[in-house]
Amino acid sequence: MYRANNTNVILSCLLVAAVSLLMGRNQGVSAASDEDGSSPVTYGSAVKLTHIESSSKDGSKDYFLNSEPKNLGSGSGQQIVTMLSDKTASSTFWLIREGNDAKYAEEPGTPVPCGSIIRLTHLDTNRNLHSHDVPSALSRQQEVTGFGDEGNGDRGDNFKVICSGKSWQRGEKVRFLHEDTQKYLGASSSVKFDERNCGNRCPILHHLEAFARKNQDIYSEFKVDLGVHLSR
């Protein structure tokens, strides 16, 4: 699997490309479609995960999986993970990697098969998307956090890609099943940090809570469109 120094090189290169994307120089470094016309999501890509239920149908306001170098004030105290509606924020880029227990590294640009165990490493902070059996702050479901050091973590960082067809495709619905607890990554437009539950100086005001839950429903649906997409 990727070692820390290799991950740092990949993260640095992708961060440069991501900044270019955010400055509007292009719509993302996108791989050409495969011969069959598909547009697979690939290992080594840095992507923005759009939460479908909370986003508007016309794309005028989308919520993206987000993390920042701030720690939760309750529960585990680990790094905050939320849903943020700022399309230009660099804090919503995630690097797609093979799972924590993988015996070998996947070659960057390789399509991610449905059913794969992956890690999502936050591009800004180099912490992995993580979950564990701790209640979340607002909905009291399961907490989702950023965890690890320099891209290294544990089995709690492993998520199974639940999609239809042979491989994960851009623009299509996808779910992420936490391998250890068998709960789905999710959010809800009705579970939001506001002045009442977080205070006037809340650093994540108007963000949605990210959580994990047993139900496979509309709250656990995501898609990928934006990103720095690699191809082989």
C-alpha atoms as one frame of an Amber mdcrd trajectory, in Angstrom:
protein
   0.000   0.000   0.000   1.057   3.643  -0.236   3.655   4.548   2.362   3.475
   7.940   4.043   6.163   9.597   1.913   4.570   8.380  -1.346   1.184   9.598
  -0.158   2.634  13.026   0.558   4.010  13.276  -2.984   0.650  12.314  -4.458
  -1.174  14.730  -2.173   1.167  17.591  -3.094   0.721  17.032  -6.827  -3.045
  16.714  -6.539  -3.258  19.818  -4.357  -1.623  21.868  -7.125  -4.129  20.495
  -9.635  -6.998  21.095  -7.214  -5.987  24.728  -6.700  -5.956  25.164 -10.472
  -9.467  23.705 -10.603 -10.724  26.014  -7.853  -9.250  29.079  -9.569 -11.379
  28.248 -12.586  -8.539  27.449 -14.971 -10.290  24.250 -16.002 -13.123  21.968
 -15.027 -10.785  19.360 -13.541  -8.014  17.205 -14.904 -10.361  14.598 -16.270
  -9.533  11.267 -17.803 -10.946  10.573 -21.210 -13.849   8.155 -21.193 -13.072
   4.469 -21.566 -13.586   2.767 -24.914 -17.090   1.743 -23.878 -17.999   5.390
 -23.171 -17.914   5.063 -19.377 -16.231   7.560 -17.041 -14.864   5.540 -14.113
 -13.766   6.936 -10.777 -10.148   5.876 -10.301  -7.558   5.231  -7.607  -5.268
   8.192  -6.981  -7.910  10.726  -8.007  -8.857  13.639  -5.759 -12.632  14.000
  -5.837 -15.489  15.953  -4.326 -18.266  13.727  -2.959 -21.665  15.348  -3.497
 -24.406  14.387  -1.025 -27.495  13.919  -3.167 -30.413  14.327  -0.710 -29.249
  17.730   0.575 -28.258  19.147  -2.813 -30.564  21.010  -5.185 -31.635  19.264
  -8.371 -30.395  22.125 -10.566 -26.951  22.099  -8.942 -27.286  25.637  -7.597
 -26.464  24.493  -4.059 -24.605  21.246  -3.533 -23.270  19.845  -0.265 -19.869
  18.134  -0.332 -18.102  15.850   2.143 -15.772  18.176   4.048 -13.136  18.177
   6.759 -11.083  20.883   8.455  -8.220  21.019  10.991 -10.643  21.445  13.880
 -11.528  18.839  16.502 -14.937  17.826  17.799 -15.853  19.332  21.148 -17.609
  16.125  22.209 -17.477  12.398  21.530 -14.072  11.190  20.367 -12.600  14.667
  19.971 -11.187  13.663  16.572 -11.070  15.875  13.479 -14.384  17.291  12.281
 -16.079  15.886   9.174 -19.198  17.648   7.880 -21.050  18.474   4.669 -20.248
  21.920   3.262 -22.080  23.805   0.492 -19.019  25.699  -0.785 -18.084  24.232
  -4.179 -14.805  26.192  -4.285 -13.421  24.991  -0.932 -10.234  22.924  -1.076
 -11.406  21.242   2.139 -13.826  19.084   0.126 -11.185  17.156  -1.863 -10.554
  13.491  -0.950  -7.878  11.172  -2.313  -9.067   7.668  -3.240  -6.760   4.914
  -1.959  -6.902   1.167  -1.429  -8.088  -0.112   1.984  -5.990  -0.096   5.126
  -5.323  -3.859   4.973  -4.549  -4.042   1.251  -1.554  -6.231   0.391  -0.476
  -4.025  -2.491  -1.002  -0.505  -3.832  -3.455   0.077  -6.628  -1.913   1.826
  -9.628  -3.114   5.450  -9.910  -5.701   5.768 -12.658  -7.075   2.237 -12.169
 -10.921   2.160 -12.085 -12.410   1.358  -8.668 -14.543  -1.817  -8.949 -17.907
  -1.864  -7.176 -17.478  -3.738  -3.892 -13.911  -2.497  -3.344 -12.633  -1.578
   0.116 -11.128   1.901  -0.036  -9.831   4.731   2.110 -10.644   8.390   1.508
  -7.759  10.615   2.596  -8.488  14.301   3.119  -6.303  16.341   0.780  -5.813
  19.367   3.074  -5.046  17.552   6.342  -3.898  14.064   5.251  -6.327  12.371
   7.660  -8.557   9.483   6.627 -12.335   9.380   6.648 -13.114   7.279   9.725
 -16.017   5.990  11.787 -16.472   4.082  15.030 -19.126   3.215  17.595 -19.437
   6.688  19.159 -22.689   8.718  18.941 -22.627  11.688  16.570 -23.046  15.175
  18.024 -26.510  16.125  16.722 -28.489  13.104  15.533 -26.838  10.627  17.957
 -26.244   8.196  15.139 -22.629   7.084  14.535 -19.799   9.589  14.526 -17.758
  10.213  11.345 -14.359  11.859  11.755 -10.933  12.449  10.269  -8.330  10.101
  11.745  -4.722   9.012  11.366  -1.379  10.631  10.729   0.131  11.358   7.303
  -2.432   9.089   5.660  -1.816   6.152   8.010  -4.709   4.988  10.193  -6.484
   1.736  11.037  -9.331  -0.548   9.952 -11.840   2.086  11.038 -10.855   3.969
   7.860 -12.114   1.220   5.531 -15.273   1.798   3.480 -16.853  -0.518   0.906
 -17.939   1.073  -2.374 -21.582   0.138  -3.018 -22.502   0.833  -6.617 -24.125
  -0.861  -9.617 -22.299  -2.317 -12.566 -18.658  -3.299 -12.865 -16.985  -0.137
 -11.537 -17.739   3.142  -9.754 -18.803   5.734 -12.343 -18.746   9.523 -12.239
 -22.212  11.042 -11.938 -23.847   7.828 -10.722 -25.199   7.106  -7.244 -22.802
   5.443  -4.815 -22.874   4.493  -1.129 -20.043   3.895   1.323 -20.468   1.082
   3.844 -18.174   1.298   6.877 -16.535  -2.107   7.016 -16.073  -2.414  10.796
 -19.545  -1.313  11.915 -21.597  -2.105   8.778 -23.142   1.362   8.701 -23.496
   3.722   5.748 -21.925   7.157   5.458 -24.699   9.725   5.333 -26.129  13.152
   6.067 -29.479  14.930   6.047 -30.563  18.410   5.011 -32.496  18.572   8.303
 -29.497  17.842  10.551 -27.542  21.099  10.468 -25.240  22.958  12.845 -26.910
  26.267  13.750 -26.881  28.967  16.444 -29.127  26.905  18.718 -27.117  23.683
  18.775 -23.626  25.060  18.125 -23.596  28.706  19.279 -23.138  32.061  17.550
 -19.393  31.547  17.113 -19.723  28.004  15.836 -16.807  27.253  13.440 -19.011
  24.922  11.376 -22.158  27.064  11.309 -24.626  25.926   8.611 -22.649  22.762
   7.865 -24.581  19.490   7.841 -23.621  16.733  10.253 -21.895  13.728   8.679
 -22.918  10.448  10.316 -23.076   6.709   9.730 -26.320   4.723  10.011 -27.695
   1.247   9.383 -30.268   2.276   6.787 -29.495   2.136   3.087 -31.701   5.046
   2.001 -31.675   8.463   0.294 -29.559   9.924   3.112 -26.649   7.643   2.218
 -26.509   8.464  -1.511 -23.523  10.315  -2.983 -22.067  10.988  -6.421 -18.792
  12.247  -7.874 -18.599  14.779 -10.683 -15.962  17.341  -9.732 -12.396  16.290
  -9.121  -8.883  15.783 -10.367  -9.489  12.523 -12.216  -6.519  10.340 -13.126
  -6.343   7.823 -15.949  -3.811   5.197 -16.961
